[in-house]
Structures are given as C-alpha cells and as structure tokens.
Coordinates of C-alpha atoms in Angstrom, one line a residue:
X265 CA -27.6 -1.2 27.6
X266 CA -26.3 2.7 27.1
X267 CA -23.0 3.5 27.2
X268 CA -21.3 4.7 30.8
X269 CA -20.2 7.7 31.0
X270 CA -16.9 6.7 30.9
X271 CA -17.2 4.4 27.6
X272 CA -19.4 7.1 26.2
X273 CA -16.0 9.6 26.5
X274 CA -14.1 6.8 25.1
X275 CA -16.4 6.6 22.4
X276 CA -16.9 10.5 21.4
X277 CA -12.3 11.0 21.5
X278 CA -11.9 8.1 19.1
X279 CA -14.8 9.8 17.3
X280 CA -12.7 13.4 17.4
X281 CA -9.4 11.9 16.5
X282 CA -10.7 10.2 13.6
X283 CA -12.0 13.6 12.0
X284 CA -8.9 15.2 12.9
X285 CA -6.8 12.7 11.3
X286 CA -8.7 12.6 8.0
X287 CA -9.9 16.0 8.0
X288 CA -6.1 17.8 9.3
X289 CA -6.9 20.4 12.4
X290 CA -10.2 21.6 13.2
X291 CA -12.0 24.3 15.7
X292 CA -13.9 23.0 18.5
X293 CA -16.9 24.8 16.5
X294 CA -15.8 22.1 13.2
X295 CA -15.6 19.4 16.0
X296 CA -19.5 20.0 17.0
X297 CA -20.4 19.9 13.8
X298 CA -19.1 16.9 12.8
X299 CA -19.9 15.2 15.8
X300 CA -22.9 16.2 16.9
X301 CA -21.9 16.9 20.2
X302 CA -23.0 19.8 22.1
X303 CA -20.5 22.4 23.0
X304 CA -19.6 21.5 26.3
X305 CA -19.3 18.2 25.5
X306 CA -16.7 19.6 22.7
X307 CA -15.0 21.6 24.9
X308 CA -14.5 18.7 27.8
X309 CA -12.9 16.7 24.7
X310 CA -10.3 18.6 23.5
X311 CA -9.4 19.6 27.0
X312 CA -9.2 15.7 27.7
X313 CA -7.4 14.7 24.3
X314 CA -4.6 18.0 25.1
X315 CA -4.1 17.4 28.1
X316 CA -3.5 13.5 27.5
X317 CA -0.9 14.4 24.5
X318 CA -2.7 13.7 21.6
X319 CA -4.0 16.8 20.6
X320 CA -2.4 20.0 20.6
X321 CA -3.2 23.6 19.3
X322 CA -1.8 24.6 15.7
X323 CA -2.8 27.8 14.7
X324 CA -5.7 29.9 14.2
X325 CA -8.8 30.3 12.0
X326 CA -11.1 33.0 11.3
X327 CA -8.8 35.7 10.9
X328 CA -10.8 37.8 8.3
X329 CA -13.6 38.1 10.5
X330 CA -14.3 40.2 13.6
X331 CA -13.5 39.4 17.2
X332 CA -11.4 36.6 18.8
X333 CA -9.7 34.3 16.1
X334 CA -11.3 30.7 17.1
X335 CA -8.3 27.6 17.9
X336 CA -7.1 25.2 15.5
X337 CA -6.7 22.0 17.2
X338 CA -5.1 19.5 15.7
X339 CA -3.0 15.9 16.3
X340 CA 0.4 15.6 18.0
X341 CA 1.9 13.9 14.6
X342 CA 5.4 12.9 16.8
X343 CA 3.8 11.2 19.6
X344 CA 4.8 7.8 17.6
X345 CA 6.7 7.1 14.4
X346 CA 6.5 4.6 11.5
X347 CA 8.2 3.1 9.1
X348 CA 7.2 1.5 5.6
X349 CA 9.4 -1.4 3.5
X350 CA 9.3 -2.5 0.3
X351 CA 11.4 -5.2 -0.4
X352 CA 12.4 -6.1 -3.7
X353 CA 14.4 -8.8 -5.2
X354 CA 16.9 -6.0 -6.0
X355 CA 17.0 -4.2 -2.6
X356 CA 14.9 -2.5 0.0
X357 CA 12.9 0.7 -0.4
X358 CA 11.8 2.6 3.2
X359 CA 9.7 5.3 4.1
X360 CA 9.7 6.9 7.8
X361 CA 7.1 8.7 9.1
X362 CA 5.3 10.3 11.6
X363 CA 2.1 9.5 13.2
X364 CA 0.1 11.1 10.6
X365 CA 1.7 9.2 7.5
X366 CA 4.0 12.9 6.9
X367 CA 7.1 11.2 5.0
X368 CA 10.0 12.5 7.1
X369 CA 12.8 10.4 5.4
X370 CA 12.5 8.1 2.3
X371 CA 15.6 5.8 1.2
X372 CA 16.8 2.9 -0.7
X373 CA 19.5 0.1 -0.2
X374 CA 20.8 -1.8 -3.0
X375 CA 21.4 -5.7 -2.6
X376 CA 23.9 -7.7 -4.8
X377 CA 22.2 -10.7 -6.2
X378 CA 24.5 -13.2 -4.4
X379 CA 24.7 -11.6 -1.9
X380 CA 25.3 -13.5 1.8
X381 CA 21.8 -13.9 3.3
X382 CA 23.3 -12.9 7.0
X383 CA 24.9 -9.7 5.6
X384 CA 21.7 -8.8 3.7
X385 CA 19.6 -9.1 6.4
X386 CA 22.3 -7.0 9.0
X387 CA 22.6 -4.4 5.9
X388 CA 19.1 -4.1 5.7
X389 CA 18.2 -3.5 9.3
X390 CA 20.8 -0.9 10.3
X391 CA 19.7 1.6 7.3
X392 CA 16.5 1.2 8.5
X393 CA 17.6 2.1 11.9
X394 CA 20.3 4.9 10.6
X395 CA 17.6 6.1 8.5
X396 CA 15.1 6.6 11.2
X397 CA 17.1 8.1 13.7
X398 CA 18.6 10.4 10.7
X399 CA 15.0 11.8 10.5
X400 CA 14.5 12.1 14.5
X401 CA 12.5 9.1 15.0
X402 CA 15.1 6.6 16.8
X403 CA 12.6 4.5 18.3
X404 CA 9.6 3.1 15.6
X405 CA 6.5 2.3 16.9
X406 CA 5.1 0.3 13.9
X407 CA 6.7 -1.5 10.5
X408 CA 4.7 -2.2 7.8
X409 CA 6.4 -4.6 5.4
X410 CA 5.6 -5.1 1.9
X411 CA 7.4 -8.2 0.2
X412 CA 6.3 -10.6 -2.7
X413 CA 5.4 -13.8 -1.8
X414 CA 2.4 -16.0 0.3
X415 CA 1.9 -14.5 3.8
X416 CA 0.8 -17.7 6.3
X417 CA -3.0 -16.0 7.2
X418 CA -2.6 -17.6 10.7
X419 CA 0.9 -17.0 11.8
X420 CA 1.2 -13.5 9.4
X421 CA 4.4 -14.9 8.6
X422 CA 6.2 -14.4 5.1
X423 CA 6.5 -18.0 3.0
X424 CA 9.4 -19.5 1.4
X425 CA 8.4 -19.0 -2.6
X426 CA 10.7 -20.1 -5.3
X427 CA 13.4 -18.0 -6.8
X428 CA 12.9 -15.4 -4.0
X429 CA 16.5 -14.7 -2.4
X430 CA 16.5 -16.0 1.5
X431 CA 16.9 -12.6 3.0
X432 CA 13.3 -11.8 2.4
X433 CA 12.5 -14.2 4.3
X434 CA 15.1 -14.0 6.6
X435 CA 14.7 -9.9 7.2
X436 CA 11.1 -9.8 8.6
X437 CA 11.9 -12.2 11.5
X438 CA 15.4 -10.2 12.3
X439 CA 13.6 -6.7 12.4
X440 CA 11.0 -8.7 15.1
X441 CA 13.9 -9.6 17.4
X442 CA 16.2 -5.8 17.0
X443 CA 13.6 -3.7 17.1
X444 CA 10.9 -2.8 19.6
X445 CA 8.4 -1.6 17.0
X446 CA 5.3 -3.8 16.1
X447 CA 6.6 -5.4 12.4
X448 CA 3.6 -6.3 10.2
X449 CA 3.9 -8.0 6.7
X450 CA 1.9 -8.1 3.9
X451 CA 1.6 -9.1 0.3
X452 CA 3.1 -6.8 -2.4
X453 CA 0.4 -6.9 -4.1
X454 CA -2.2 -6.7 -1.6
X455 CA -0.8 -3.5 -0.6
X456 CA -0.5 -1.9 -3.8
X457 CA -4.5 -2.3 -3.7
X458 CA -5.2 -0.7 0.0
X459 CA -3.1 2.3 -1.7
X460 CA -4.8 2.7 -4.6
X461 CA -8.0 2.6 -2.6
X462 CA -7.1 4.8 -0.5
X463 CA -4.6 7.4 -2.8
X464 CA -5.3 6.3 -5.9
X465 CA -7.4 4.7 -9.2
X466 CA -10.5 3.1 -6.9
X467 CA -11.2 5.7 -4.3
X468 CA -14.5 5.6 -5.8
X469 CA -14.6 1.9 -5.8
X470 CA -15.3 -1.1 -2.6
X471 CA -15.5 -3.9 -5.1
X472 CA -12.5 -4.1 -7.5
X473 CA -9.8 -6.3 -8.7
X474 CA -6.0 -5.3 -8.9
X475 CA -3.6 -6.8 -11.6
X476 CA 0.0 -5.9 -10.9
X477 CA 2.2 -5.9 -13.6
X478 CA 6.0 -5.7 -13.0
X479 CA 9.0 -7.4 -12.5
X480 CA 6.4 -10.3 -11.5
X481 CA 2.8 -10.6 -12.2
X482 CA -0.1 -10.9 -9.5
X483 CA -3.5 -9.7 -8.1
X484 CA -5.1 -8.2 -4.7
X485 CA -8.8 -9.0 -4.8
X486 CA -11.0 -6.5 -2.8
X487 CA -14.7 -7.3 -2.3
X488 CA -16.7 -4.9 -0.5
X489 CA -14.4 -2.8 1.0
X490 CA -12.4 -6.2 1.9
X491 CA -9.1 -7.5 1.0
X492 CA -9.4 -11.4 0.3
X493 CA -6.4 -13.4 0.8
X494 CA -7.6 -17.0 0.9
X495 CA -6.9 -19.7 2.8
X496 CA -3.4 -20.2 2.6
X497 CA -3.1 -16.2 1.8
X498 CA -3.0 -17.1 -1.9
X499 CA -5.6 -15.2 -3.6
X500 CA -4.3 -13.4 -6.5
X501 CA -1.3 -15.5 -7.6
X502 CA -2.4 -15.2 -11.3
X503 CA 1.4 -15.6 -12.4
X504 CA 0.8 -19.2 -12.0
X505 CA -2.9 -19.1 -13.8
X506 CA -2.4 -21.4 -17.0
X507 CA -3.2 -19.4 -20.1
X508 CA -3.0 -20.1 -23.9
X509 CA 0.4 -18.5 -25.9
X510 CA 2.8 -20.3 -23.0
X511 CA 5.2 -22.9 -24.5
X512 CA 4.4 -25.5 -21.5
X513 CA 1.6 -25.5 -17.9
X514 CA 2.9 -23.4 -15.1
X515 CA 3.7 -25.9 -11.8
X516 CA 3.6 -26.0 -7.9
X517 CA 6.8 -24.8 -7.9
X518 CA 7.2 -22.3 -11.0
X519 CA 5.0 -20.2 -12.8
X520 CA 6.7 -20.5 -16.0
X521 CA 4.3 -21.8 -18.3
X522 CA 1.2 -19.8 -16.3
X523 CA 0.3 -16.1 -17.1
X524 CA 3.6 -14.6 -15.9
X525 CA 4.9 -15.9 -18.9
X526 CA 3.3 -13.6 -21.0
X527 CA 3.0 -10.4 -19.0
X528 CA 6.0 -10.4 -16.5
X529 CA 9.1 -7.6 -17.5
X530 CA 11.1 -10.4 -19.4
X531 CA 8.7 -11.4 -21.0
X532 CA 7.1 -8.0 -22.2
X533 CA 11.0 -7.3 -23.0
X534 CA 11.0 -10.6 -25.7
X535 CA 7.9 -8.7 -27.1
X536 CA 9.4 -5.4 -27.7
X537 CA 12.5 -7.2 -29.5
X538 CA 9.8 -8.6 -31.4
X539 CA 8.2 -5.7 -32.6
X540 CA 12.2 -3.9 -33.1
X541 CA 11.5 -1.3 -30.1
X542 CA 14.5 -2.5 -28.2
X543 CA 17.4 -5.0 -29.0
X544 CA 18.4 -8.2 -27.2
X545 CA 20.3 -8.1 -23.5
X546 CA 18.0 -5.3 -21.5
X547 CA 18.0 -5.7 -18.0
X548 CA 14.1 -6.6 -17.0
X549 CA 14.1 -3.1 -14.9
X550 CA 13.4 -1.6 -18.7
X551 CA 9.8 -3.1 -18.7
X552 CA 8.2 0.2 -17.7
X553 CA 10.2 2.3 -20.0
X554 CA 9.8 0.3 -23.2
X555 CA 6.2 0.4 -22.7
X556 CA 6.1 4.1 -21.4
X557 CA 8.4 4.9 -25.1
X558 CA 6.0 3.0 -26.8
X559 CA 2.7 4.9 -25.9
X560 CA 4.9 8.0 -26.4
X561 CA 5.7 6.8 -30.0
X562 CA 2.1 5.4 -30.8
X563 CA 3.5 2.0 -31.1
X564 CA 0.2 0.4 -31.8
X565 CA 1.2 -3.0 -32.9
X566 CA 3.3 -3.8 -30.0
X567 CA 0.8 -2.2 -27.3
X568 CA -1.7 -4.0 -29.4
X569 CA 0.0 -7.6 -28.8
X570 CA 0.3 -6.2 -24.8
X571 CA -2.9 -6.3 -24.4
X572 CA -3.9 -9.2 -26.6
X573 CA -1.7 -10.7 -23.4
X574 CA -2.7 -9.2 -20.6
X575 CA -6.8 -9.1 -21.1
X576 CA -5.7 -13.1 -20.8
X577 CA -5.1 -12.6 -17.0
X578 CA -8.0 -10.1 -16.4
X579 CA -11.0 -12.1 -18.3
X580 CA -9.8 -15.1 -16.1
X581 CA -10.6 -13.0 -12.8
X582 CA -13.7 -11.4 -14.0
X583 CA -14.9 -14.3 -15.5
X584 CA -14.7 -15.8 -11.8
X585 CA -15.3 -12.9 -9.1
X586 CA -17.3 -10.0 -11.1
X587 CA -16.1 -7.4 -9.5
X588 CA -16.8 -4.6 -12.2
X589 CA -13.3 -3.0 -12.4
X590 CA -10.0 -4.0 -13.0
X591 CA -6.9 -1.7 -12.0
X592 CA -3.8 -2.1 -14.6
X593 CA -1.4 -1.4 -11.1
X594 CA 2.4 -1.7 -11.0
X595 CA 4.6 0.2 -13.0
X596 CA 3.9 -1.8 -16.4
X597 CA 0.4 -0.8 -15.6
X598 CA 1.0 2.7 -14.7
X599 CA 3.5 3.0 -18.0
X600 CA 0.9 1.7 -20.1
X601 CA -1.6 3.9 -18.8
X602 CA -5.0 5.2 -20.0
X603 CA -3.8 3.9 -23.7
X604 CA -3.3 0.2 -22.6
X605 CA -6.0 0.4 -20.1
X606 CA -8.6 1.1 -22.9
X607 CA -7.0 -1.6 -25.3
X608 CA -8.1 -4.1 -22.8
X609 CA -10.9 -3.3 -22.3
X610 CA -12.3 -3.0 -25.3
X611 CA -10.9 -6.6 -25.6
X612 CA -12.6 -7.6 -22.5
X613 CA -15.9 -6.4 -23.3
X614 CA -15.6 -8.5 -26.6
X615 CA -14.5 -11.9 -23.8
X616 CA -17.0 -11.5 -21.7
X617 CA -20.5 -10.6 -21.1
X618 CA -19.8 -8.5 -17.6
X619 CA -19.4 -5.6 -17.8
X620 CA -16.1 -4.4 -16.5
X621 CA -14.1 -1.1 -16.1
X622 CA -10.5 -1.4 -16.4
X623 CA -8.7 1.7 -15.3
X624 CA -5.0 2.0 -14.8
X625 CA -3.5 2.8 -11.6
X626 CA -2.3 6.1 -10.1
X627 CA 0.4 5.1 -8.1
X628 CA 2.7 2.7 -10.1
X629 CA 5.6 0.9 -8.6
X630 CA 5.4 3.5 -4.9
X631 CA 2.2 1.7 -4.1
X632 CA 3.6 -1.1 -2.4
X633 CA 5.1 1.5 -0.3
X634 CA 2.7 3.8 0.2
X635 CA 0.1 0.8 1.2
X636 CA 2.7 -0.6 3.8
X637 CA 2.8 3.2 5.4
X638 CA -1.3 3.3 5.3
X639 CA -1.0 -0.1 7.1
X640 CA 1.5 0.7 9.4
X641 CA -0.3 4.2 10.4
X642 CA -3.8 2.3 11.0
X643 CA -2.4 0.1 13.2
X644 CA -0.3 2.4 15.5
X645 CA -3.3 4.8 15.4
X646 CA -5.5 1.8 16.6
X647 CA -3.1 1.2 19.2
X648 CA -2.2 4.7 20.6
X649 CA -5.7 6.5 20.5
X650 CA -7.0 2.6 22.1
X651 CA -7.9 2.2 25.6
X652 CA -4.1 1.1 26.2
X653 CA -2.9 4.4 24.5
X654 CA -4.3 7.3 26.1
X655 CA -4.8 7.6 30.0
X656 CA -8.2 6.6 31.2
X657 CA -10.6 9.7 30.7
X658 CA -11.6 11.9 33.7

C-alpha cells in the first residue's frame, strides 16, 4: 500500500536529516538533489524541520555568483548532548558532545588500583557530570560506554570477568539510576571496530576482522556491515584462544596460557627484555612505546619475533571466518604500524591459503572512545529525529 501523506513527510525529514548530518549544511537546491524531491516538496521540509527545532539556517552559499546568495540550512547540533566512556583498568576516559558528535569537552580520571569500589564509582560519575556541565551540556541525553569484558546480548548488561576491578561493573548500573540520559554499553573491542569503520582503517571494508592489541588482547568480528557478538556476547575473546609458545592451556577463568600470553603489553614487554630494548621493571603502559622505538630504530629481530606471535591469533580467525582483512587495532597495533602490519602478513600468506589483507589501524588506543561517541550519537539521533522526537508533521 503507498505511503500517506503524513508517513510519506515522515519518511522524506528523516531522509533530509540524514544528508545533513553526513553531508554538514546544505541549500534547499543540494536538498533536491539528493533527494529527489521536487522543490516544493523541499521547501515544505525545511520549513517543517525549522520550525520543529531541528534544523536551523547557518550561513550562506553562492557568494561569488550573481544575485541572491542561496541559504545554508543545516542541524541544530545543541538540541541534545552526549557523552562517550572509556573505561579502563587504570581510570576512565570521557568525551562530551553535541548532537552532531562535535567534541565539546574531553577528560580523564585516574583510579588507584585498590581503590574502594563505592568511591570509584561516586568519583567516576560526578566528573562525568562536572565535566558535562563544564562544557554547557548539564543534562546528557545519551552515554555510550566502552569497557572490557562480555556484555549479556539479552540484558545489555556488563559481565563479571576475572581480574577486572568491581567498579566497572559497578559504574554502568550507578550512571542508569543518577542520570536521566539513556546509558548504553558495549565491548571495548567491539567499539574500536564501528570506529575504525566508520573513521578509520576499513572504511572501504563491510567484511573484516579486528585484533586489538593492548593492555589485553581481543577481537570485534564484522561480517557484512555487521558486528557479531555471539551468543553469550563472546565473539572475539582470542586472549583465551590456546596457541603454541604458551608455558600451559588458557582456562574458563584465565587466559594465561591462551594467546594473551604472547601478545598482551606484559608479555610483549618480556620480549623486548629479551631482545635488550628495555630492562626489567617497566610498567605495562610502555607496550606501545617499546614497539613504536623499535620501528623507529629498525629493530627487525624483535619486530620479527612480534609478529612470529601475533600472526598466531590472526591465522586462527581467518582460518575460521574468512573475512579477507585483518586490522592490527589498539595502540600496540597502531605503534607497530604499516611495518608490523606487513610482517604479518607476509607470514600469513605463508599459513594460509586465503587470502587476507592485514592493515593496521588509524585510530589506536582513542578508538574505543570515539566508537562509544558514534554509538551514542546514532542512537540519540534515532531517537530525536523518530516519531517521538519531532512534533507530528503538518
């Protein structure tokens, strides 16, 4: 059956406000063209959309040519406000933002390992809240939360994982109950892949696999243009994937023994000691810059041994899903770079009979944040351009 009227107007202002928000402001001439509207159609939407508050006019183009400069319309960026967390064993990172992902503030809070998990958690939530209404944006509409760990795919909720503190766990449900924003949670991981999809290494790409490499070690799996979490929201825990080099089998309740052995920050620390880059007693945060010095240097032996470790984890995903390209993410993945990217892959190609691209990503160690913002601004977009955000059309 056609459209009513009414849907049909629905229909052709989500259409507008999704070219305006990936393509910034546009005339009502652009808006024809990429809608394929006629001009009265056109000019009945943006008079709709401004009057309603979501659009507004924000300059003028066409000034080197003759006659009336034509309107530049384009979203009303503070009509809601965001926030983005990523939380890490060592602390909390945040990002606030307006309706168009603009960063307005960005912050970080420190937390003491030891710390009490109640004080944590209270820490934790009033610098988000100082922080937003420092940048003008007291009340949040929508939270996305980043934070390592399984995330229950019925319930959305973050699960208890071994030798994470409690305040992860603890913070996600205490920002539900102070604040009246939606709070969404995701794997780490998971969204360090929507980010580089979006931002970064596989913009190109709808069928890829993402291998973080940091303080931990994991995987987002994206499979035609869709993130695949499992069914206990598990897809992608290659730290506990049993590998050969490990001095024992990994557990249900440790990966020591699985892949994280070889390729998490400790662990790529003990290698450098090997090779004499570094001495004994660095704190694991160093990971990144060891490996950074050593591409800097053309520490070949040591990058060498890397990726004899790492192309371990990334033949083991291939081998099962195919996906033609690997992203080196994280910021091991992004220190190594283009030079440890190519080291395994030529080691790959020699593994396996499919062929596979490894590339290394773009955004290193800010991608978890930078996903968490992308999922937090699709979702209040969904929400405030919906049928329960604007006021029914004319």
């Amino acid at each position: 059956m056609p459209a009513s009227p009414r849907t049909a107007r629905a229909i052709n202002d989500r259409l507008a406000l999704r070219f305006l928000q990936d393509e910034g402001p546009l005339t009502a001439g652009q808006l024809k063209d990429l809608t394929g509207l006629s001009r009265p159609s056109v000019a009945d939407l943006v008079e709709r959309l401004t009057a309603s508050g979501f659009v507004e006019v924000v300059g003028e183009a066409g000034a080197q040519r003759r006659g009336p400069n034509a309107r530049l319309y384009g979203i009303v960026a503070d009509r809601a406000h965001l926030a983005s967390l990523d939380v890490r064993t060592e602390g909390v990172r945040l990002v606030v933002a307006d309706l168009l992902g603009t960063v307005l503030a960005q912050a970080e809070l420190p937390v003491e390992e030891g710390e009490e998990t109640g004080a944590a958690v209270e820490r934790a939530v009033a610098f988000l809240e100082r922080t937003a209404k420092e940048a003008g944006a007291g009340h949040l509409h929508t939270v996305g939360v980043g934070a390592p760990g399984l995330i229950d795919p019925v319930s959305g909720e973050l699960r208890n994982s071994t030798g994470l503190p409690e305040w992860h766990r603890r913070l996600v449900p205490a920002l539900q109950e102070r604040l009246t924003a939606r709070v969404l949670v995701e794997n780490e991981t998971n969204l360090a892949a929507l980010a580089e999809q979006r931002d970064g290494a596989t913009r190109d790409r709808d069928t890829f696999v993402l291998l973080w490499l940091g303080l931990g070690v994991g995987a987002a799996v994206v499979l035609d243009g869709k993130l695949r979490r499992g069914a206990s929201g598990g897809t992608g825990e290659v730290g506990f994937l049993p590998v050969p080099g490990t001095a024992g089998l990994p557990s249900a309740t440790g990966c020591d023994g699985g892949f994280h052995s070889l390729t998490g920050s400790r662990a790529i620390l003990e290698l450098a000691v090997e090779h004499g880059l570094v001495g004994r007693g660095q704190p694991v945060e160093r990971a990144a810059d060891v490996v950074r010095d050593a591409v800097a240097s053309g520490a070949d032996p040591f990058l060498d041994a890397l990726a004899d470790r790492v192309v371990l984890g990334a033949a083991a995903v291939v081998a099962v899903l195919d996906p033609g390209c690997v992203v080196l993410a994280g910021e091991v993945g992004r220190a190594g770079g283009d030079v440890l990217a190519r080291r395994v892959a030529e080691r790959l190609a020699a593994m396996s009979p499919l062929a596979t691209e490894v590339r290394a990503g773009a955004l290193g160690g800010g991608a978890v944040l930078r996903g968490a913002l992308l999922m937090a601004r699709e979702a209040a977009q969904e929400d405030v351009f919906g049928a329960g955000g604007r006021a029914p059309a004319a």
